[in-house]
């Protein structure tokens, strides 16, 4: 199928309740720089105040309602804080429009939105609806357009953080659904994505013996091979479908949607070491048995050599997975925003930190450990 011409995920747009809290989280805790915000005119017109945060090629737009009636206000009437739009930079936005329209994509705009800056740079974009709950996708083409976005003002110099953790770019986007196939078929037949990876498992090995603990999932990763943009998609599976942490996310989110963004780093060990020193950042725990069994699992997986100390990985609770002699990945998952901000309405979204050392997979050997950790965290939250 012909490519949509996606270059990359340019930015991710959030809807938040408290901009002061959001500013503190990104600039002080996550060490992002604040690079601009909506002009007073755009804030009044859109009924929301928007701020842009950036760390290398990770760009986040956060909008908080100003009064009633704006997009952020409407989102927050239905959902906790979450991702409302994913913005894709494309080569030829007119071609992208034509391809999506021909494939049955639901375009929101009556025509391409076109803008010109004071230096003659051009920007054109349009948006579509998606099966990601109320999240939309926007496709943008830039031809020398230097402004952040129409109506945004760049700060004279970045404010706040300096990316001391070394975030590079968004590695992949993960979403949760009660039913997976509609999303997979939409990504395939409308966006032209291809299957990249899949897995299914249950967190309790002895379900056939009538054990009432643990839940399962099916996960399928779809990608655009031209840009390498990847979406990982999960659904619950029987038994204990309703207790699955996938289903719990959908209930807490009050709809299907984006569960986490994976942020790529060059060196995860010092990044996580420094993040653990930052008051207000916290990670999902990993069972000690994971590290007790790790040397044997590395041998079985075919990994014969790693650069990191197993003792340090255990101390920092970093996960490792791979399938070749010296090719693997390292990853760790932060606790959800609702926990970090001590407010359930901050949402069930969380961040993954990942380093790839030649492995292009998704940590299949780590999935079970991750989901067991999430289930323990959810059980603790219910008990508190």
mmCIF file of C-alpha atoms in Angstrom:
data_model
loop_
_atom_site.group_PDB
_atom_site.id
_atom_site.type_symbol
_atom_site.label_atom_id
_atom_site.label_comp_id
_atom_site.label_asym_id
_atom_site.label_seq_id
_atom_site.Cartn_x
_atom_site.Cartn_y
_atom_site.Cartn_z
ATOM 1 C CA UNK A 1 0.000 0.000 0.000
ATOM 2 C CA UNK A 2 1.287 3.460 -0.883
ATOM 3 C CA UNK A 3 2.940 5.357 1.960
ATOM 4 C CA UNK A 4 1.251 8.396 3.515
ATOM 5 C CA UNK A 5 4.640 10.121 3.419
ATOM 6 C CA UNK A 6 5.019 10.350 7.199
ATOM 7 C CA UNK A 7 8.435 11.679 8.226
ATOM 8 C CA UNK A 8 8.070 11.432 12.012
ATOM 9 C CA UNK A 9 5.867 12.154 15.014
ATOM 10 C CA UNK A 10 6.417 15.902 15.274
ATOM 11 C CA UNK A 11 4.622 16.416 18.589
ATOM 12 C CA UNK A 12 2.035 15.055 20.984
ATOM 13 C CA UNK A 13 -0.750 17.306 22.283
ATOM 14 C CA UNK A 14 -2.054 16.901 25.835
ATOM 15 C CA UNK A 15 -5.080 18.282 27.620
ATOM 16 C CA UNK A 16 -4.361 19.092 31.267
ATOM 17 C CA UNK A 17 -6.227 20.632 34.187
ATOM 18 C CA UNK A 18 -3.461 22.528 35.942
ATOM 19 C CA UNK A 19 -0.806 24.273 33.845
ATOM 20 C CA UNK A 20 1.313 25.238 36.857
ATOM 21 C CA UNK A 21 1.504 21.585 37.898
ATOM 22 C CA UNK A 22 2.250 20.532 34.324
ATOM 23 C CA UNK A 23 5.024 23.133 33.995
ATOM 24 C CA UNK A 24 6.636 21.887 37.193
ATOM 25 C CA UNK A 25 6.427 18.261 36.086
ATOM 26 C CA UNK A 26 8.089 18.807 32.720
ATOM 27 C CA UNK A 27 10.594 21.584 33.395
ATOM 28 C CA UNK A 28 11.631 20.692 36.958
ATOM 29 C CA UNK A 29 11.127 16.919 37.168
ATOM 30 C CA UNK A 30 11.475 15.634 33.586
ATOM 31 C CA UNK A 31 13.967 18.421 32.723
ATOM 32 C CA UNK A 32 12.283 19.499 29.487
ATOM 33 C CA UNK A 33 12.728 23.063 28.232
ATOM 34 C CA UNK A 34 9.676 25.278 27.769
ATOM 35 C CA UNK A 35 10.129 26.824 24.325
ATOM 36 C CA UNK A 36 6.915 28.760 23.725
ATOM 37 C CA UNK A 37 3.218 29.237 24.409
ATOM 38 C CA UNK A 38 -0.011 30.379 22.845
ATOM 39 C CA UNK A 39 -0.356 34.102 22.273
ATOM 40 C CA UNK A 40 -2.964 35.990 24.316
ATOM 41 C CA UNK A 41 -5.112 36.218 21.180
ATOM 42 C CA UNK A 42 -4.955 32.466 20.499
ATOM 43 C CA UNK A 43 -5.609 31.706 24.175
ATOM 44 C CA UNK A 44 -8.796 33.789 24.120
ATOM 45 C CA UNK A 45 -9.913 32.488 20.729
ATOM 46 C CA UNK A 46 -9.277 28.828 21.568
ATOM 47 C CA UNK A 47 -10.385 29.141 25.197
ATOM 48 C CA UNK A 48 -7.243 27.324 26.322
ATOM 49 C CA UNK A 49 -3.697 28.231 27.319
ATOM 50 C CA UNK A 50 -1.098 26.095 25.531
ATOM 51 C CA UNK A 51 2.584 25.598 26.366
ATOM 52 C CA UNK A 52 5.242 23.723 24.352
ATOM 53 C CA UNK A 53 7.900 21.590 26.067
ATOM 54 C CA UNK A 54 10.891 20.083 24.266
ATOM 55 C CA UNK A 55 13.737 17.655 24.966
ATOM 56 C CA UNK A 56 15.808 16.992 21.861
ATOM 57 C CA UNK A 57 13.271 15.602 19.319
ATOM 58 C CA UNK A 58 10.527 14.972 21.899
ATOM 59 C CA UNK A 59 8.036 17.835 21.630
ATOM 60 C CA UNK A 60 4.916 18.047 23.809
ATOM 61 C CA UNK A 61 2.099 20.602 23.647
ATOM 62 C CA UNK A 62 -0.007 20.931 26.777
ATOM 63 C CA UNK A 63 -3.281 22.867 26.827
ATOM 64 C CA UNK A 64 -5.346 23.820 29.871
ATOM 65 C CA UNK A 65 -8.892 25.241 29.653
ATOM 66 C CA UNK A 66 -9.519 28.957 30.012
ATOM 67 C CA UNK A 67 -13.230 29.048 30.716
ATOM 68 C CA UNK A 68 -15.653 26.677 29.039
ATOM 69 C CA UNK A 69 -16.187 25.517 25.486
ATOM 70 C CA UNK A 70 -12.658 24.923 24.187
ATOM 71 C CA UNK A 71 -11.211 21.601 23.049
ATOM 72 C CA UNK A 72 -9.281 21.055 26.299
ATOM 73 C CA UNK A 73 -12.404 21.803 28.353
ATOM 74 C CA UNK A 74 -14.488 19.355 26.279
ATOM 75 C CA UNK A 75 -11.856 16.618 26.605
ATOM 76 C CA UNK A 76 -11.662 17.020 30.384
ATOM 77 C CA UNK A 77 -15.441 16.798 30.714
ATOM 78 C CA UNK A 78 -15.116 13.196 29.511
ATOM 79 C CA UNK A 79 -11.618 12.047 30.451
ATOM 80 C CA UNK A 80 -8.780 12.591 32.892
ATOM 81 C CA UNK A 81 -5.691 14.323 31.530
ATOM 82 C CA UNK A 82 -4.449 12.593 28.396
ATOM 83 C CA UNK A 83 -3.257 12.709 24.806
ATOM 84 C CA UNK A 84 -5.781 14.465 22.590
ATOM 85 C CA UNK A 85 -3.811 14.738 19.343
ATOM 86 C CA UNK A 86 -0.757 13.144 17.718
ATOM 87 C CA UNK A 87 0.891 15.418 15.116
ATOM 88 C CA UNK A 88 2.741 13.859 12.171
ATOM 89 C CA UNK A 89 5.142 15.712 9.898
ATOM 90 C CA UNK A 90 4.598 14.590 6.275
ATOM 91 C CA UNK A 91 6.312 15.171 2.930
ATOM 92 C CA UNK A 92 3.257 16.111 0.873
ATOM 93 C CA UNK A 93 0.129 16.964 2.848
ATOM 94 C CA UNK A 94 -2.090 17.144 -0.240
ATOM 95 C CA UNK A 95 -1.104 13.606 -1.188
ATOM 96 C CA UNK A 96 -1.683 12.453 2.398
ATOM 97 C CA UNK A 97 -5.172 13.984 2.302
ATOM 98 C CA UNK A 98 -5.973 12.275 -1.012
ATOM 99 C CA UNK A 99 -4.749 8.860 0.145
ATOM 100 C CA UNK A 100 -6.661 9.010 3.451
ATOM 101 C CA UNK A 101 -9.854 10.187 1.778
ATOM 102 C CA UNK A 102 -9.628 7.391 -0.800
ATOM 103 C CA UNK A 103 -9.143 4.801 1.963
ATOM 104 C CA UNK A 104 -12.127 5.937 4.006
ATOM 105 C CA UNK A 105 -10.312 8.082 6.545
ATOM 106 C CA UNK A 106 -12.605 10.544 8.317
ATOM 107 C CA UNK A 107 -11.220 14.025 7.722
ATOM 108 C CA UNK A 108 -12.416 16.704 10.157
ATOM 109 C CA UNK A 109 -11.511 19.851 8.213
ATOM 110 C CA UNK A 110 -13.451 21.133 5.215
ATOM 111 C CA UNK A 111 -10.173 22.064 3.524
ATOM 112 C CA UNK A 112 -6.451 22.167 4.227
ATOM 113 C CA UNK A 113 -5.563 24.784 6.844
ATOM 114 C CA UNK A 114 -2.845 26.974 5.273
ATOM 115 C CA UNK A 115 -0.605 29.563 6.919
ATOM 116 C CA UNK A 116 2.365 31.736 5.917
ATOM 117 C CA UNK A 117 4.894 33.277 8.287
ATOM 118 C CA UNK A 118 6.547 36.701 7.952
ATOM 119 C CA UNK A 119 9.501 35.190 6.061
ATOM 120 C CA UNK A 120 7.386 33.439 3.473
ATOM 121 C CA UNK A 121 7.497 30.007 5.110
ATOM 122 C CA UNK A 122 4.389 27.897 4.518
ATOM 123 C CA UNK A 123 2.511 25.484 6.772
ATOM 124 C CA UNK A 124 -0.463 23.318 5.810
ATOM 125 C CA UNK A 125 -2.297 20.725 7.896
ATOM 126 C CA UNK A 126 -5.521 18.812 8.460
ATOM 127 C CA UNK A 127 -6.903 16.444 11.111
ATOM 128 C CA UNK A 128 -8.728 13.111 11.132
ATOM 129 C CA UNK A 129 -10.706 11.137 13.681
ATOM 130 C CA UNK A 130 -9.311 7.787 14.886
ATOM 131 C CA UNK A 131 -10.353 4.669 16.829
ATOM 132 C CA UNK A 132 -8.126 5.941 19.691
ATOM 133 C CA UNK A 133 -11.153 7.136 21.655
ATOM 134 C CA UNK A 134 -11.358 10.931 21.342
ATOM 135 C CA UNK A 135 -7.750 11.287 20.186
ATOM 136 C CA UNK A 136 -7.270 12.807 16.721
ATOM 137 C CA UNK A 137 -4.335 12.693 14.298
ATOM 138 C CA UNK A 138 -3.019 15.791 12.538
ATOM 139 C CA UNK A 139 -0.805 15.744 9.426
ATOM 140 C CA UNK A 140 1.435 18.766 8.784
ATOM 141 C CA UNK A 141 3.732 19.871 5.969
ATOM 142 C CA UNK A 142 6.325 22.571 6.629
ATOM 143 C CA UNK A 143 8.047 24.522 3.862
ATOM 144 C CA UNK A 144 10.361 26.901 5.674
ATOM 145 C CA UNK A 145 7.692 27.765 8.246
ATOM 146 C CA UNK A 146 9.733 28.743 11.330
ATOM 147 C CA UNK A 147 7.035 29.498 13.899
ATOM 148 C CA UNK A 148 6.041 26.743 16.298
ATOM 149 C CA UNK A 149 2.404 26.770 15.238
ATOM 150 C CA UNK A 150 -0.013 29.504 14.111
ATOM 151 C CA UNK A 151 -0.732 31.752 17.082
ATOM 152 C CA UNK A 152 2.181 30.449 19.182
ATOM 153 C CA UNK A 153 5.010 32.663 20.378
ATOM 154 C CA UNK A 154 8.485 31.246 20.874
ATOM 155 C CA UNK A 155 10.313 32.351 24.017
ATOM 156 C CA UNK A 156 13.467 34.414 23.319
ATOM 157 C CA UNK A 157 15.394 31.559 24.926
ATOM 158 C CA UNK A 158 14.246 28.182 26.329
ATOM 159 C CA UNK A 159 13.080 28.168 29.932
ATOM 160 C CA UNK A 160 13.479 25.464 32.542
ATOM 161 C CA UNK A 161 15.257 22.168 31.965
ATOM 162 C CA UNK A 162 18.261 21.128 29.904
ATOM 163 C CA UNK A 163 17.460 17.460 29.143
ATOM 164 C CA UNK A 164 20.020 16.084 31.564
ATOM 165 C CA UNK A 165 18.427 12.614 31.247
ATOM 166 C CA UNK A 166 19.234 12.528 27.542
ATOM 167 C CA UNK A 167 15.820 11.957 25.971
ATOM 168 C CA UNK A 168 16.237 11.581 22.214
ATOM 169 C CA UNK A 169 12.921 10.923 20.466
ATOM 170 C CA UNK A 170 9.638 9.044 20.808
ATOM 171 C CA UNK A 171 10.434 5.386 20.171
ATOM 172 C CA UNK A 172 6.810 4.193 20.032
ATOM 173 C CA UNK A 173 3.281 4.949 21.228
ATOM 174 C CA UNK A 174 1.267 2.328 23.145
ATOM 175 C CA UNK A 175 -2.532 2.268 23.408
ATOM 176 C CA UNK A 176 -5.127 0.100 25.152
ATOM 177 C CA UNK A 177 -8.447 -1.118 23.743
ATOM 178 C CA UNK A 178 -11.181 -3.489 24.813
ATOM 179 C CA UNK A 179 -11.160 -4.882 21.269
ATOM 180 C CA UNK A 180 -7.990 -4.820 19.194
ATOM 181 C CA UNK A 181 -8.883 -5.795 15.647
ATOM 182 C CA UNK A 182 -10.764 -2.613 14.636
ATOM 183 C CA UNK A 183 -7.652 -0.600 15.492
ATOM 184 C CA UNK A 184 -5.306 -3.011 13.717
ATOM 185 C CA UNK A 185 -7.483 -3.053 10.593
ATOM 186 C CA UNK A 186 -7.754 0.762 10.617
ATOM 187 C CA UNK A 187 -3.985 1.167 10.925
ATOM 188 C CA UNK A 188 -3.504 -1.326 8.093
ATOM 189 C CA UNK A 189 -6.182 -0.306 5.611
ATOM 190 C CA UNK A 190 -6.479 3.433 6.292
ATOM 191 C CA UNK A 191 -2.980 4.478 7.396
ATOM 192 C CA UNK A 192 -1.173 1.791 5.391
ATOM 193 C CA UNK A 193 0.800 0.476 8.381
ATOM 194 C CA UNK A 194 2.161 -3.091 8.505
ATOM 195 C CA UNK A 195 2.421 -5.641 11.303
ATOM 196 C CA UNK A 196 5.783 -5.443 13.068
ATOM 197 C CA UNK A 197 5.495 -7.657 16.176
ATOM 198 C CA UNK A 198 2.922 -9.423 18.340
ATOM 199 C CA UNK A 199 2.636 -11.339 21.604
ATOM 200 C CA UNK A 200 0.001 -12.819 23.902
ATOM 201 C CA UNK A 201 0.338 -14.223 27.398
ATOM 202 C CA UNK A 202 -1.266 -14.556 30.825
ATOM 203 C CA UNK A 203 0.448 -13.300 33.968
ATOM 204 C CA UNK A 204 -0.530 -16.466 35.844
ATOM 205 C CA UNK A 205 1.071 -19.595 34.392
ATOM 206 C CA UNK A 206 -1.243 -22.028 36.138
ATOM 207 C CA UNK A 207 -4.599 -20.783 34.929
ATOM 208 C CA UNK A 208 -5.492 -24.280 33.738
ATOM 209 C CA UNK A 209 -5.358 -25.377 37.397
ATOM 210 C CA UNK A 210 -8.136 -22.989 38.358
ATOM 211 C CA UNK A 211 -5.945 -20.269 39.842
ATOM 212 C CA UNK A 212 -7.947 -17.055 40.209
ATOM 213 C CA UNK A 213 -4.997 -14.669 39.987
ATOM 214 C CA UNK A 214 -3.376 -12.959 37.028
ATOM 215 C CA UNK A 215 -4.725 -11.616 33.752
ATOM 216 C CA UNK A 216 -3.800 -11.768 30.112
ATOM 217 C CA UNK A 217 -3.449 -9.650 27.015
ATOM 218 C CA UNK A 218 -2.882 -9.664 23.292
ATOM 219 C CA UNK A 219 -0.514 -7.064 21.863
ATOM 220 C CA UNK A 220 0.174 -6.181 18.234
ATOM 221 C CA UNK A 221 2.668 -3.576 17.028
ATOM 222 C CA UNK A 222 1.929 -1.828 13.726
ATOM 223 C CA UNK A 223 4.456 0.382 11.966
ATOM 224 C CA UNK A 224 5.060 2.618 8.995
ATOM 225 C CA UNK A 225 8.239 1.067 7.528
ATOM 226 C CA UNK A 226 9.149 4.294 5.703
ATOM 227 C CA UNK A 227 9.296 6.509 8.818
ATOM 228 C CA UNK A 228 9.599 3.664 11.406
ATOM 229 C CA UNK A 229 6.744 5.262 13.403
ATOM 230 C CA UNK A 230 5.331 2.485 15.608
ATOM 231 C CA UNK A 231 2.070 1.960 17.491
ATOM 232 C CA UNK A 232 1.812 -0.862 20.029
ATOM 233 C CA UNK A 233 -1.800 -1.874 20.699
ATOM 234 C CA UNK A 234 -3.146 -4.025 23.554
ATOM 235 C CA UNK A 235 -6.425 -5.726 24.445
ATOM 236 C CA UNK A 236 -7.378 -7.870 27.491
ATOM 237 C CA UNK A 237 -7.856 -11.604 27.136
ATOM 238 C CA UNK A 238 -9.694 -14.291 29.067
ATOM 239 C CA UNK A 239 -9.814 -15.451 31.814
ATOM 240 C CA UNK A 240 -10.420 -12.475 34.134
ATOM 241 C CA UNK A 241 -10.976 -10.081 31.213
ATOM 242 C CA UNK A 242 -12.602 -7.449 33.447
ATOM 243 C CA UNK A 243 -9.732 -7.549 35.959
ATOM 244 C CA UNK A 244 -7.082 -7.086 33.272
ATOM 245 C CA UNK A 245 -4.964 -3.981 33.724
ATOM 246 C CA UNK A 246 -5.791 -3.163 30.090
ATOM 247 C CA UNK A 247 -9.487 -3.067 30.940
ATOM 248 C CA UNK A 248 -8.750 -1.153 34.150
ATOM 249 C CA UNK A 249 -6.890 1.471 32.089
ATOM 250 C CA UNK A 250 -9.875 1.856 29.749
ATOM 251 C CA UNK A 251 -12.168 2.324 32.759
ATOM 252 C CA UNK A 252 -9.824 4.839 34.427
ATOM 253 C CA UNK A 253 -9.310 6.675 31.124
ATOM 254 C CA UNK A 254 -13.078 6.528 30.544
ATOM 255 C CA UNK A 255 -12.417 5.256 27.042
ATOM 256 C CA UNK A 256 -9.790 3.650 24.841
ATOM 257 C CA UNK A 257 -6.667 5.640 24.242
ATOM 258 C CA UNK A 258 -2.934 6.154 24.543
ATOM 259 C CA UNK A 259 -1.424 4.473 27.591
ATOM 260 C CA UNK A 260 2.226 5.485 27.313
ATOM 261 C CA UNK A 261 4.965 7.041 25.230
ATOM 262 C CA UNK A 262 8.364 5.350 25.071
ATOM 263 C CA UNK A 263 11.207 7.881 25.217
ATOM 264 C CA UNK A 264 14.481 6.751 23.645
ATOM 265 C CA UNK A 265 17.734 7.486 25.502
ATOM 266 C CA UNK A 266 21.375 6.800 24.588
ATOM 267 C CA UNK A 267 22.417 5.554 28.028
ATOM 268 C CA UNK A 268 19.634 4.358 30.294
ATOM 269 C CA UNK A 269 21.714 3.516 33.367
ATOM 270 C CA UNK A 270 22.852 7.079 34.249
ATOM 271 C CA UNK A 271 19.477 8.439 33.066
ATOM 272 C CA UNK A 272 17.496 6.224 35.452
ATOM 273 C CA UNK A 273 20.033 6.726 38.233
ATOM 274 C CA UNK A 274 19.497 10.486 38.005
ATOM 275 C CA UNK A 275 15.729 10.171 37.584
ATOM 276 C CA UNK A 276 15.541 8.088 40.763
ATOM 277 C CA UNK A 277 17.249 10.942 42.614
ATOM 278 C CA UNK A 278 14.523 13.348 41.460
ATOM 279 C CA UNK A 279 11.846 13.742 44.108
ATOM 280 C CA UNK A 280 8.488 13.263 42.397
ATOM 281 C CA UNK A 281 9.563 10.688 39.792
ATOM 282 C CA UNK A 282 8.956 7.005 40.508
ATOM 283 C CA UNK A 283 9.019 3.727 38.615
ATOM 284 C CA UNK A 284 7.042 0.510 38.584
ATOM 285 C CA UNK A 285 8.730 -2.148 40.715
ATOM 286 C CA UNK A 286 10.211 -5.344 39.314
ATOM 287 C CA UNK A 287 10.042 -8.642 41.270
ATOM 288 C CA UNK A 288 13.372 -9.755 42.727
ATOM 289 C CA UNK A 289 12.799 -13.124 41.057
ATOM 290 C CA UNK A 290 13.156 -11.404 37.685
ATOM 291 C CA UNK A 291 16.820 -10.676 38.440
ATOM 292 C CA UNK A 292 17.413 -14.034 40.138
ATOM 293 C CA UNK A 293 16.405 -15.739 36.892
ATOM 294 C CA UNK A 294 17.951 -13.140 34.564
ATOM 295 C CA UNK A 295 21.367 -14.797 33.926
ATOM 296 C CA UNK A 296 19.648 -18.027 32.876
ATOM 297 C CA UNK A 297 17.122 -16.158 30.710
ATOM 298 C CA UNK A 298 19.890 -14.227 28.939
ATOM 299 C CA UNK A 299 21.598 -17.509 28.037
ATOM 300 C CA UNK A 300 18.330 -19.029 26.764
ATOM 301 C CA UNK A 301 17.557 -15.911 24.708
ATOM 302 C CA UNK A 302 20.955 -16.010 22.984
ATOM 303 C CA UNK A 303 22.411 -12.878 24.594
ATOM 304 C CA UNK A 304 26.005 -13.783 25.411
ATOM 305 C CA UNK A 305 27.381 -10.369 26.314
ATOM 306 C CA UNK A 306 25.985 -7.143 27.778
ATOM 307 C CA UNK A 307 27.797 -3.906 28.577
ATOM 308 C CA UNK A 308 25.990 -3.230 31.864
ATOM 309 C CA UNK A 309 26.466 -4.728 35.310
ATOM 310 C CA UNK A 310 23.650 -7.107 36.300
ATOM 311 C CA UNK A 311 23.961 -5.813 39.855
ATOM 312 C CA UNK A 312 23.385 -2.246 38.652
ATOM 313 C CA UNK A 313 20.405 -3.288 36.539
ATOM 314 C CA UNK A 314 18.955 -4.994 39.616
ATOM 315 C CA UNK A 315 19.612 -1.953 41.820
ATOM 316 C CA UNK A 316 17.923 0.378 39.325
ATOM 317 C CA UNK A 317 15.270 -2.228 38.376
ATOM 318 C CA UNK A 318 15.944 -1.864 34.667
ATOM 319 C CA UNK A 319 14.600 -4.643 32.430
ATOM 320 C CA UNK A 320 16.596 -6.306 29.634
ATOM 321 C CA UNK A 321 15.515 -8.347 26.639
ATOM 322 C CA UNK A 322 16.887 -9.488 23.302
ATOM 323 C CA UNK A 323 17.633 -12.456 21.074
ATOM 324 C CA UNK A 324 21.182 -12.116 19.732
ATOM 325 C CA UNK A 325 24.734 -12.329 21.040
ATOM 326 C CA UNK A 326 25.274 -8.617 21.688
ATOM 327 C CA UNK A 327 21.969 -7.068 20.605
ATOM 328 C CA UNK A 328 19.388 -6.227 23.238
ATOM 329 C CA UNK A 329 17.240 -3.478 24.696
ATOM 330 C CA UNK A 330 16.937 -1.980 28.158
ATOM 331 C CA UNK A 331 13.700 -0.462 29.457
ATOM 332 C CA UNK A 332 11.890 0.748 32.560
ATOM 333 C CA UNK A 333 8.395 2.121 33.127
ATOM 334 C CA UNK A 334 7.440 5.125 35.239
ATOM 335 C CA UNK A 335 4.392 5.041 37.461
ATOM 336 C CA UNK A 336 1.252 6.574 36.049
ATOM 337 C CA UNK A 337 0.710 10.325 36.193
ATOM 338 C CA UNK A 338 -2.194 9.955 38.617
ATOM 339 C CA UNK A 339 0.231 8.447 41.139
ATOM 340 C CA UNK A 340 3.092 10.878 40.473
ATOM 341 C CA UNK A 341 0.832 13.908 40.795
ATOM 342 C CA UNK A 342 -1.276 12.398 43.597
ATOM 343 C CA UNK A 343 -4.454 13.090 41.641
ATOM 344 C CA UNK A 344 -6.478 10.417 39.834
ATOM 345 C CA UNK A 345 -7.637 13.018 37.331
ATOM 346 C CA UNK A 346 -4.003 13.393 36.186
ATOM 347 C CA UNK A 347 -4.763 10.121 34.434
ATOM 348 C CA UNK A 348 -3.453 6.564 33.996
ATOM 349 C CA UNK A 349 -0.867 7.573 31.359
ATOM 350 C CA UNK A 350 2.832 6.865 32.017
ATOM 351 C CA UNK A 351 6.246 7.070 30.323
ATOM 352 C CA UNK A 352 8.593 4.274 29.308
ATOM 353 C CA UNK A 353 12.337 4.905 29.142
ATOM 354 C CA UNK A 354 14.111 2.705 26.587
ATOM 355 C CA UNK A 355 17.625 2.214 25.220
ATOM 356 C CA UNK A 356 18.160 0.074 22.134
ATOM 357 C CA UNK A 357 21.487 -1.693 21.698
ATOM 358 C CA UNK A 358 20.813 -3.251 18.322
ATOM 359 C CA UNK A 359 17.467 -4.861 19.220
ATOM 360 C CA UNK A 360 14.385 -3.583 17.405
ATOM 361 C CA UNK A 361 11.796 -5.577 19.365
ATOM 362 C CA UNK A 362 9.474 -4.670 22.208
ATOM 363 C CA UNK A 363 10.837 -6.585 25.164
ATOM 364 C CA UNK A 364 8.604 -9.633 24.812
ATOM 365 C CA UNK A 365 10.472 -11.304 27.641
ATOM 366 C CA UNK A 366 9.743 -8.283 29.837
ATOM 367 C CA UNK A 367 6.038 -7.913 29.116
ATOM 368 C CA UNK A 368 4.963 -10.325 31.789
ATOM 369 C CA UNK A 369 7.132 -8.679 34.449
ATOM 370 C CA UNK A 370 5.754 -5.265 33.461
ATOM 371 C CA UNK A 371 2.120 -6.330 33.596
ATOM 372 C CA UNK A 372 2.578 -8.091 36.925
ATOM 373 C CA UNK A 373 4.076 -4.849 38.269
ATOM 374 C CA UNK A 374 1.139 -2.801 36.976
ATOM 375 C CA UNK A 375 -1.325 -5.240 38.529
ATOM 376 C CA UNK A 376 0.419 -4.946 41.904
ATOM 377 C CA UNK A 377 0.314 -1.144 41.659
ATOM 378 C CA UNK A 378 -3.390 -1.197 40.775
ATOM 379 C CA UNK A 379 -4.138 -3.573 43.659
ATOM 380 C CA UNK A 380 -2.262 -1.269 46.057
ATOM 381 C CA UNK A 381 -4.214 1.743 44.770
ATOM 382 C CA UNK A 382 -7.532 -0.049 45.323
ATOM 383 C CA UNK A 383 -6.508 -0.980 48.864
ATOM 384 C CA UNK A 384 -5.467 2.569 49.809
#
